[in-house]
Short mmCIF file of C-alpha atoms in Angstrom, two decimals:
data_model
loop_
_atom_site.label_atom_id
_atom_site.label_comp_id
_atom_site.label_asym_id
_atom_site.label_seq_id
_atom_site.Cartn_x
_atom_site.Cartn_y
_atom_site.Cartn_z
CA MET A 1 0.00 0.00 0.00
CA GLN A 2 1.27 3.45 -0.94
CA PRO A 3 1.80 5.88 1.96
CA ASP A 4 0.07 9.27 2.03
CA PHE A 5 2.16 11.69 -0.01
CA GLU A 6 0.16 14.88 0.52
CA ALA A 7 2.88 16.32 2.76
CA PRO A 8 6.42 16.89 1.45
CA ILE A 9 8.38 13.64 1.39
CA ALA A 10 11.67 13.46 3.27
CA THR A 11 14.92 12.39 1.56
CA ALA A 12 17.91 10.51 2.86
CA LYS A 13 21.05 8.80 1.58
CA LEU A 14 19.90 5.28 0.76
CA PRO A 15 21.95 2.23 -0.26
CA CYS A 16 22.19 1.90 -4.03
CA ALA A 17 23.75 -0.76 -6.24
CA ASP A 18 26.42 0.20 -8.77
CA ARG A 19 26.11 -1.11 -12.31
CA ILE A 20 27.96 -1.00 -15.61
CA GLY A 21 24.82 0.50 -17.03
CA PHE A 22 22.83 0.90 -20.20
CA ALA A 23 25.11 3.29 -22.07
CA ARG A 24 28.34 1.35 -21.64
CA LEU A 25 26.85 -2.08 -22.33
CA THR A 26 24.88 -0.85 -25.34
CA THR A 27 27.96 0.88 -26.75
CA MET A 28 29.95 -2.32 -26.34
CA ALA A 29 27.29 -4.26 -28.26
CA PHE A 30 27.02 -1.53 -30.91
CA ASN A 31 30.78 -1.68 -31.48
CA GLY A 32 30.74 -5.44 -31.90
CA THR A 33 32.10 -6.49 -28.51
CA ASP A 34 31.23 -10.08 -27.65
CA LEU A 35 29.19 -9.81 -24.45
CA ARG A 36 28.98 -13.55 -23.87
CA PRO A 37 32.12 -13.82 -21.70
CA LEU A 38 30.80 -11.08 -19.41
CA ARG A 39 27.39 -12.76 -19.38
CA ASP A 40 28.96 -16.08 -18.37
CA GLU A 41 31.02 -14.39 -15.65
CA LEU A 42 27.93 -12.78 -14.17
CA ILE A 43 25.95 -16.03 -14.40
CA SER A 44 28.71 -17.74 -12.42
CA LYS A 45 28.50 -15.08 -9.74
CA VAL A 46 24.73 -15.45 -9.58
CA ALA A 47 25.06 -19.24 -9.29
CA GLY A 48 27.65 -18.84 -6.56
CA GLY A 49 25.55 -16.35 -4.63
CA THR A 50 28.12 -13.55 -4.91
CA ALA A 51 26.39 -11.29 -7.45
CA ASP A 52 24.97 -8.03 -6.16
CA ALA A 53 21.83 -6.30 -7.45
CA GLY A 54 23.73 -4.08 -9.89
CA GLU A 55 25.39 -7.07 -11.50
CA GLY A 56 22.02 -8.80 -11.72
CA LEU A 57 20.54 -5.82 -13.55
CA ASP A 58 23.56 -5.73 -15.89
CA LEU A 59 23.02 -9.43 -16.62
CA SER A 60 19.39 -8.70 -17.47
CA LEU A 61 20.44 -6.07 -19.99
CA ILE A 62 23.16 -8.25 -21.51
CA ALA A 63 20.62 -11.03 -22.07
CA GLN A 64 18.37 -8.58 -23.91
CA LEU A 65 21.25 -7.21 -25.98
CA LEU A 66 22.08 -10.79 -26.97
CA GLY A 67 18.51 -11.29 -28.18
CA ASP A 68 17.10 -13.23 -25.23
CA LYS A 69 14.43 -10.80 -24.08
CA PRO A 70 12.35 -13.29 -22.00
CA THR A 71 15.36 -14.35 -19.93
CA GLY A 72 16.47 -10.75 -19.52
CA LEU A 73 13.08 -9.66 -18.25
CA ALA A 74 12.84 -12.64 -15.90
CA ILE A 75 16.21 -11.77 -14.37
CA GLN A 76 15.21 -8.12 -14.08
CA ALA A 77 11.99 -9.04 -12.27
CA GLU A 78 13.91 -11.16 -9.75
CA VAL A 79 16.41 -8.35 -9.09
CA LEU A 80 13.80 -5.62 -8.74
CA ALA A 81 11.78 -7.71 -6.31
CA PHE A 82 14.42 -7.07 -3.64
CA HIS A 83 16.29 -3.94 -4.78
CA GLN A 84 15.13 -0.91 -6.78
CA LEU A 85 17.83 1.81 -6.54
CA PHE A 86 20.88 1.81 -8.83
CA ARG A 87 23.79 4.15 -9.55
CA SER A 88 25.26 4.58 -13.03
CA PRO A 89 28.93 5.42 -13.70
CA CYS A 90 29.73 9.12 -13.38
CA ALA A 91 32.56 10.94 -15.17
CA ALA A 92 33.30 13.07 -12.09
CA GLU A 93 34.61 11.85 -8.74
CA GLN A 94 32.73 14.67 -7.05
CA PRO A 95 29.44 15.08 -8.90
CA LYS A 96 27.96 18.57 -9.11
CA LEU A 97 24.36 17.41 -9.29
CA ARG A 98 22.33 14.33 -8.38
CA VAL A 99 19.53 13.28 -10.71
CA LEU A 100 16.95 10.67 -9.73
CA ALA A 101 15.45 8.92 -12.77
CA LEU A 102 12.10 7.27 -12.12
CA ALA A 103 11.90 4.14 -14.27
CA ALA A 104 9.45 1.31 -14.88
CA SER A 105 10.15 -2.41 -14.87
CA ILE A 106 10.04 -2.94 -18.63
CA ASP A 107 12.32 -4.07 -21.45
CA MET A 108 15.45 -2.07 -22.27
CA GLY A 109 13.62 0.20 -24.73
CA GLY A 110 10.82 1.20 -22.38
CA ASN A 111 12.60 3.88 -20.34
CA THR A 112 14.40 7.03 -21.48
CA PRO A 113 18.05 6.03 -22.16
CA ILE A 114 19.15 8.93 -19.98
CA GLU A 115 22.64 7.50 -19.41
CA PHE A 116 23.62 8.50 -22.95
CA LEU A 117 22.61 12.09 -22.22
CA LEU A 118 24.70 12.30 -19.04
CA GLU A 119 27.59 9.94 -19.81
CA ASP A 120 30.37 12.57 -19.92
CA SER A 121 28.86 15.06 -17.50
CA ALA A 122 29.62 15.82 -13.86
CA ILE A 123 26.11 14.68 -12.96
CA GLU A 124 25.44 11.62 -10.83
CA LEU A 125 22.56 9.46 -12.03
CA LEU A 126 20.49 7.35 -9.66
CA THR A 127 17.70 5.24 -11.12
CA LEU A 128 14.76 4.21 -8.96
CA TYR A 129 12.65 1.46 -10.49
CA VAL A 130 9.01 1.92 -9.58
CA VAL A 131 7.50 -1.54 -9.33
CA ALA A 132 3.84 -2.49 -8.90
CA GLY A 133 3.29 -3.92 -5.44
CA VAL A 134 6.44 -2.33 -4.03
CA PRO A 135 5.85 1.01 -2.26
CA LEU A 136 8.08 3.96 -3.01
CA PRO A 137 10.83 4.24 -0.39
CA VAL A 138 10.15 6.70 2.40
CA PRO A 139 12.31 8.65 2.81
CA LEU A 140 13.16 8.97 -0.89
CA PRO A 141 16.76 8.76 -2.12
CA ASP A 142 18.55 12.07 -1.73
CA HIS A 143 18.64 14.00 -5.03
CA ASP A 144 18.59 17.49 -6.49
CA ILE A 145 16.12 16.91 -9.31
CA ALA A 146 13.95 14.02 -10.53
CA ILE A 147 12.86 13.08 -14.02
CA VAL A 148 10.30 10.49 -15.08
CA ILE A 149 11.87 8.18 -17.66
CA ALA A 150 9.07 5.59 -17.85
CA SER A 151 7.25 5.57 -21.18
CA ASP A 152 3.57 5.88 -22.07
CA SER A 153 3.27 2.13 -22.79
CA GLU A 154 0.75 -0.15 -21.12
CA GLU A 155 3.55 -1.87 -19.17
CA CYS A 156 4.41 1.44 -17.52
CA ARG A 157 0.90 2.41 -16.44
CA ASP A 158 1.33 1.21 -12.85
CA ALA A 159 4.66 3.00 -12.48
CA LEU A 160 3.25 6.26 -13.84
CA ARG A 161 0.25 5.97 -11.52
CA ILE A 162 2.43 5.39 -8.46
CA ILE A 163 4.68 8.34 -9.32
CA ASP A 164 1.68 10.57 -10.00
CA GLN A 165 0.21 9.74 -6.58
CA ALA A 166 3.42 10.99 -4.96
CA ALA A 167 4.01 13.97 -7.26
CA ALA A 168 2.21 16.52 -5.09
CA GLY A 169 4.53 15.84 -2.16
CA TRP A 170 7.74 15.37 -4.15
CA PRO A 171 10.52 17.25 -2.33
CA ARG A 172 12.48 18.32 -5.42
CA PRO A 173 11.58 19.54 -8.91
CA MET A 174 10.22 16.74 -11.10
CA LEU A 175 10.68 16.89 -14.89
CA ASN A 176 8.48 15.07 -17.40
CA PRO A 177 5.62 14.56 -14.92
CA PRO A 178 3.71 11.30 -15.43
CA ARG A 179 0.40 12.90 -16.43
CA LEU A 180 2.11 14.52 -19.41
CA VAL A 181 4.08 11.40 -20.38
CA ALA A 182 0.76 9.58 -20.65
CA ASN A 183 -0.26 11.89 -23.53
CA LEU A 184 2.37 10.47 -25.89
CA ASP A 185 0.56 7.29 -26.92
CA ARG A 186 -0.11 7.51 -30.66
CA ASP A 187 -3.89 7.94 -30.52
CA LYS A 188 -3.73 10.48 -27.69
CA LEU A 189 -0.98 12.45 -29.42
CA HIS A 190 -3.14 13.00 -32.49
CA ASN A 191 -5.94 14.42 -30.37
CA LEU A 192 -3.47 16.63 -28.52
CA LEU A 193 -1.83 18.10 -31.64
CA ARG A 194 -4.58 18.26 -34.23
CA GLY A 195 -5.39 21.68 -35.57
CA ILE A 196 -1.85 23.10 -35.34
CA LYS A 197 -1.17 25.14 -38.45
CA GLY A 198 1.66 23.74 -40.57
CA LEU A 199 1.59 20.39 -38.79
CA ASP A 200 0.25 17.16 -40.30
CA ILE A 201 -0.43 14.31 -37.89
CA PRO A 202 -2.58 11.50 -39.33
CA ALA A 203 -5.40 10.27 -37.13
CA THR A 204 -4.28 7.16 -35.28
CA VAL A 205 -6.94 4.79 -33.97
CA SER A 206 -6.56 1.90 -31.53
CA VAL A 207 -8.39 -1.21 -32.73
CA THR A 208 -8.77 -4.78 -31.59
CA ARG A 209 -7.81 -7.74 -33.70
CA ALA A 210 -11.50 -8.50 -34.24
CA GLN A 211 -12.23 -4.95 -35.45
CA LEU A 212 -9.35 -5.09 -37.88
CA SER A 213 -10.46 -8.49 -39.12
CA ASP A 214 -14.00 -7.19 -39.69
CA ALA A 215 -12.60 -4.52 -42.01
CA SER A 216 -11.35 -7.26 -44.35
CA ARG A 217 -14.81 -8.69 -45.02
CA PRO A 218 -16.28 -8.26 -48.50
CA ASN A 219 -18.51 -5.26 -48.97
CA ILE A 220 -21.61 -4.99 -51.09
CA LYS A 221 -20.05 -2.04 -52.89
CA PRO A 222 -17.83 -3.00 -55.83
CA ASP A 223 -15.03 -0.61 -54.92
CA PRO A 224 -12.56 -2.65 -52.80
CA LYS A 225 -11.02 0.53 -51.41
CA SER A 226 -14.28 1.94 -50.15
CA ASP A 227 -13.94 3.68 -46.82
CA LEU A 228 -17.15 1.89 -45.77
CA LEU A 229 -15.02 -1.18 -45.15
CA LEU A 230 -13.40 0.78 -42.32
CA ALA A 231 -16.56 2.40 -41.01
CA GLY A 232 -16.54 0.12 -37.99
CA VAL A 233 -13.00 1.22 -37.16
CA ALA A 234 -12.98 4.96 -37.82
CA PRO A 235 -14.72 7.04 -40.49
CA GLU A 236 -11.62 9.12 -41.25
CA LEU A 237 -9.53 6.13 -42.37
CA ARG A 238 -8.91 5.31 -46.01
CA PHE A 239 -6.87 2.69 -47.82
CA PRO A 240 -3.93 2.56 -48.02
CA LEU A 241 -3.39 2.58 -44.29
CA ILE A 242 -0.56 1.89 -41.85
CA VAL A 243 -0.96 -0.78 -39.19
CA ARG A 244 1.29 -1.74 -36.31
CA PRO A 245 0.88 -3.67 -33.04
CA ARG A 246 0.06 -1.40 -30.14
CA GLY A 247 3.17 -0.76 -28.04
CA SER A 248 5.63 -1.74 -30.79
CA HIS A 249 8.64 0.36 -31.77
CA ALA A 250 11.50 0.34 -34.30
CA GLY A 251 9.26 -0.87 -37.09
CA VAL A 252 8.24 -4.17 -35.46
CA GLY A 253 5.01 -5.31 -37.11
CA LEU A 254 4.73 -2.10 -39.15
CA ALA A 255 3.01 -2.62 -42.52
CA ARG A 256 1.19 -0.79 -45.27
CA ILE A 257 -2.25 -2.24 -46.06
CA ASP A 258 -3.50 -1.37 -49.54
CA GLY A 259 -6.89 -3.06 -49.37
CA PRO A 260 -9.15 -5.40 -47.39
CA ALA A 261 -7.52 -8.63 -48.62
CA ALA A 262 -4.17 -7.56 -47.23
CA ILE A 263 -5.60 -7.35 -43.70
CA ASP A 264 -6.10 -11.11 -43.46
CA ARG A 265 -2.58 -11.74 -44.73
CA TYR A 266 -1.19 -9.33 -42.15
CA LEU A 267 -3.14 -10.82 -39.25
CA ALA A 268 -2.07 -14.33 -40.23
CA GLU A 269 1.51 -13.32 -39.43
CA ARG A 270 0.79 -11.48 -36.17
CA ALA A 271 -0.31 -12.79 -32.77
CA GLU A 272 -1.03 -9.43 -31.13
CA GLN A 273 -4.57 -8.52 -30.06
CA GLU A 274 -4.41 -4.71 -30.30
CA PHE A 275 -3.19 -2.50 -33.13
CA PHE A 276 -2.83 1.12 -34.17
CA VAL A 277 -4.07 2.09 -37.63
CA SER A 278 -3.59 5.39 -39.46
CA ARG A 279 -3.70 6.66 -43.01
CA PHE A 280 -0.64 6.25 -45.19
CA VAL A 281 1.11 9.47 -46.26
CA ASP A 282 3.42 9.39 -49.27
CA TYR A 283 6.18 11.75 -48.16
CA ALA A 284 8.73 10.90 -50.85
CA ASN A 285 10.65 13.80 -52.38
CA ASP A 286 10.86 14.44 -56.11
CA ASP A 287 13.90 12.17 -56.30
CA GLY A 288 11.81 9.25 -55.00
CA LEU A 289 13.65 9.10 -51.67
CA PHE A 290 12.06 9.36 -48.25
CA ARG A 291 13.63 11.57 -45.58
CA LYS A 292 12.87 11.07 -41.91
CA TYR A 293 14.14 13.32 -39.12
CA ARG A 294 14.60 12.90 -35.39
CA ILE A 295 14.29 16.13 -33.44
CA VAL A 296 15.08 16.51 -29.73
CA VAL A 297 13.12 19.08 -27.73
CA ILE A 298 14.79 20.27 -24.53
CA ASP A 299 13.01 22.84 -22.40
CA GLY A 300 11.00 23.93 -25.43
CA ARG A 301 13.92 24.29 -27.85
CA ALA A 302 14.39 21.96 -30.84
CA TYR A 303 17.72 20.31 -31.77
CA ALA A 304 18.63 18.15 -34.76
CA CYS A 305 19.39 14.55 -33.78
CA HIS A 306 19.61 12.68 -37.08
CA MET A 307 18.30 12.41 -40.63
CA ALA A 308 17.66 9.09 -42.39
CA ILE A 309 17.32 8.81 -46.18
CA ALA A 310 16.06 5.71 -48.00
CA ASP A 311 14.03 4.53 -50.97
CA ARG A 312 11.42 2.97 -48.66
CA TRP A 313 8.69 4.63 -46.62
CA ASP A 314 9.15 2.41 -43.54
CA ILE A 315 12.44 4.01 -42.67
CA TRP A 316 14.45 4.31 -39.49
CA TYR A 317 18.10 5.09 -39.11
CA LEU A 318 19.53 1.58 -39.16
CA ASN A 319 17.72 0.41 -42.29
CA ALA A 320 18.64 3.59 -44.19
CA ASN A 321 22.27 2.35 -44.49
CA MET A 322 23.65 5.85 -43.97
CA ALA A 323 27.12 4.43 -43.30
CA PHE A 324 27.31 3.14 -46.87
CA SER A 325 26.44 6.37 -48.70
CA ALA A 326 28.68 9.43 -48.70
CA SER A 327 25.97 11.49 -50.43
CA LYS A 328 23.42 10.65 -47.73
CA ARG A 329 25.88 11.55 -44.99
CA LEU A 330 26.66 14.85 -46.72
CA GLU A 331 22.95 15.69 -46.75
CA GLU A 332 22.60 14.75 -43.09
CA GLU A 333 25.61 16.92 -42.27
CA SER A 334 23.98 19.86 -44.08
CA PHE A 335 20.73 19.24 -42.21
CA MET A 336 22.52 19.40 -38.88
CA ARG A 337 24.73 22.35 -39.77
CA ASP A 338 21.88 24.47 -41.13
CA PHE A 339 19.13 23.24 -38.82
CA GLU A 340 18.70 26.47 -36.87
CA THR A 341 18.54 28.63 -40.00
CA ALA A 342 16.64 26.26 -42.28
CA PHE A 343 14.49 23.39 -40.95
CA ALA A 344 13.84 24.99 -37.55
CA VAL A 345 12.90 28.28 -39.23
CA ARG A 346 10.56 26.63 -41.76
CA HIS A 347 8.71 24.85 -38.97
CA GLN A 348 9.26 27.20 -36.05
CA ASP A 349 5.56 27.93 -35.47
CA ALA A 350 4.53 24.27 -35.69
CA LEU A 351 7.41 23.16 -33.44
CA ALA A 352 6.67 25.88 -30.90
CA ALA A 353 2.97 25.03 -30.82
CA MET A 354 3.77 21.33 -30.46
CA ALA A 355 6.17 21.94 -27.56
CA GLU A 356 3.55 24.13 -25.87
CA ARG A 357 0.89 21.42 -26.08
CA VAL A 358 3.12 18.47 -25.16
CA ARG A 359 4.63 20.44 -22.24
CA LEU A 360 7.31 17.88 -21.49
CA ASP A 361 10.74 19.11 -20.48
CA TYR A 362 12.43 16.52 -22.72
CA PHE A 363 11.05 14.54 -25.64
CA THR A 364 11.86 13.53 -29.19
CA ILE A 365 9.95 13.87 -32.45
CA ASP A 366 10.20 11.50 -35.42
CA CYS A 367 8.95 13.44 -38.41
CA ALA A 368 9.21 14.30 -42.11
CA GLU A 369 7.89 16.95 -44.48
CA ASN A 370 4.81 16.18 -46.53
CA LYS A 371 4.37 17.24 -50.14
CA ARG A 372 2.86 20.56 -49.06
CA GLY A 373 5.90 21.28 -46.92
CA ASP A 374 4.08 20.77 -43.61
CA LEU A 375 5.76 19.05 -40.69
CA LEU A 376 4.55 15.44 -40.82
CA ILE A 377 4.55 13.87 -37.34
CA PHE A 378 5.07 10.12 -36.97
CA GLU A 379 5.70 9.94 -33.25
CA ALA A 380 6.62 11.93 -30.18
CA ASP A 381 8.38 9.96 -27.49
CA ASN A 382 10.39 10.31 -24.30
CA THR A 383 12.32 7.05 -24.77
CA ALA A 384 13.89 7.29 -28.24
CA VAL A 385 17.64 6.65 -28.23
CA VAL A 386 19.76 9.79 -28.55
CA HIS A 387 23.40 8.71 -28.57
CA ASN A 388 26.94 9.43 -29.71
CA MET A 389 27.94 5.88 -30.67
CA ASP A 390 28.40 6.41 -34.41
CA SER A 391 31.93 6.29 -35.80
CA PRO A 392 33.53 9.78 -35.78
CA ASP A 393 35.50 8.73 -38.85
CA LEU A 394 32.35 8.09 -40.90
CA PHE A 395 30.23 10.73 -39.18
CA PRO A 396 32.63 13.50 -38.11
CA TYR A 397 29.75 16.01 -37.98
CA LYS A 398 27.82 14.06 -35.35
CA PRO A 399 29.92 14.37 -32.15
CA PRO A 400 29.68 18.19 -32.05
CA GLN A 401 25.92 18.03 -32.57
CA MET A 402 25.44 15.34 -29.94
CA ARG A 403 27.56 17.31 -27.46
CA LYS A 404 25.31 20.31 -28.09
CA ILE A 405 22.27 18.19 -27.19
CA PHE A 406 23.91 16.65 -24.12
CA GLU A 407 25.11 20.04 -22.87
CA ALA A 408 21.64 21.52 -23.35
CA PHE A 409 20.11 18.65 -21.37
CA ALA A 410 22.62 19.01 -18.53
CA ALA A 411 22.17 22.79 -18.49
CA MET A 412 18.41 22.30 -18.12
CA LEU A 413 18.95 20.00 -15.15
CA TYR A 414 21.24 22.51 -13.44
CA ARG A 415 18.86 25.37 -14.18
CA ARG A 416 15.72 23.62 -13.06
CA SER A 417 17.16 21.84 -10.01
CA ARG A 418 16.95 24.87 -7.74
CA PRO A 419 15.37 28.29 -8.24
CA GLY A 420 18.01 30.70 -9.47
CA ARG A 421 20.64 28.01 -9.78
CA GLU A 422 22.85 28.47 -12.86
CA GLN A 423 25.90 26.35 -13.51
CA ALA A 424 27.78 25.33 -16.63
CA ALA A 425 27.47 21.70 -17.65
#
């Protein structure tokens, strides 16, 4: 049972478990390091009863990075049942600020990868996992500022609810409050942002498997693309449409459906029971290539994160093969270099209105430009990966841009941690 958090909650120095952490382990995997020897070492310690909670959480992440998500989540659940507070590596021996990240017990992509944002800073990061059935610690861990890093997914609902119940009595500033994070789900985001001038966000509707299956049934009208086939789902939908399992990311289960017959074929390959559907937007440029952007918004200001270019609409950075095209990298470099005088100027009103409605202190936007030149929104998220892992030899323009983002994030934490507090990152 949760305690009453109407009064301000006390803080104290609480025992926390050190870990290698998300950023270092993910970077090792990204660079091709074989994580199996470290996995086997940690398994031996677990078997021998000498592993601490931080090593157990590292083992959970390694299992997921090696593709064994069920085992990783099972290990994580066992660890979090008896310990919830962890400390990530800090670049400074004497940290200048202590940040408490409030996370949910979910797979490795379900919380903001905040370690990447703070990896080279003088900021100490503590992560408190908020677990259903486990009350928040009272007193809370000592910290200067808190930030909610749990996502808007169904698996995080309990964590967001628990944090929200304590928010009124939270003793320090809290960024990305849970009630605002909950607005990022795809169907809610459309309702939040619709009507903004210069912004195109297709209506996204949550449907059950049965509803989607019903839309594949033959219609009395001869036109197989009739919108009446989707009347039971949502009147604004038309073929072709985009479908994806609810809660999926990184293109998992994402498909374009051109007509009713394709729905049955799609469902035959998927086991999920809930889906998001939205209209398909052809955002290809005149050269036939699709361009997708990731924008980071920090304290209301937009920053360029990356640009992916491909000859396919279902694009994300890894399948765009940017590393194999000098011309694509040159265009991305130009996008980053000229962002503040070009892209950000073209869409300044739409971006400003979006930031005002979302109201989160930190979030990302995956977007493009439609054929009218409007800002086409695919997703807004607080858990997208923003990193500096790419090779500086292939992408020499990226490290300066990533440092700009990381410094802006750290500066926000310093600025918001205490009234009137200003300190360089």
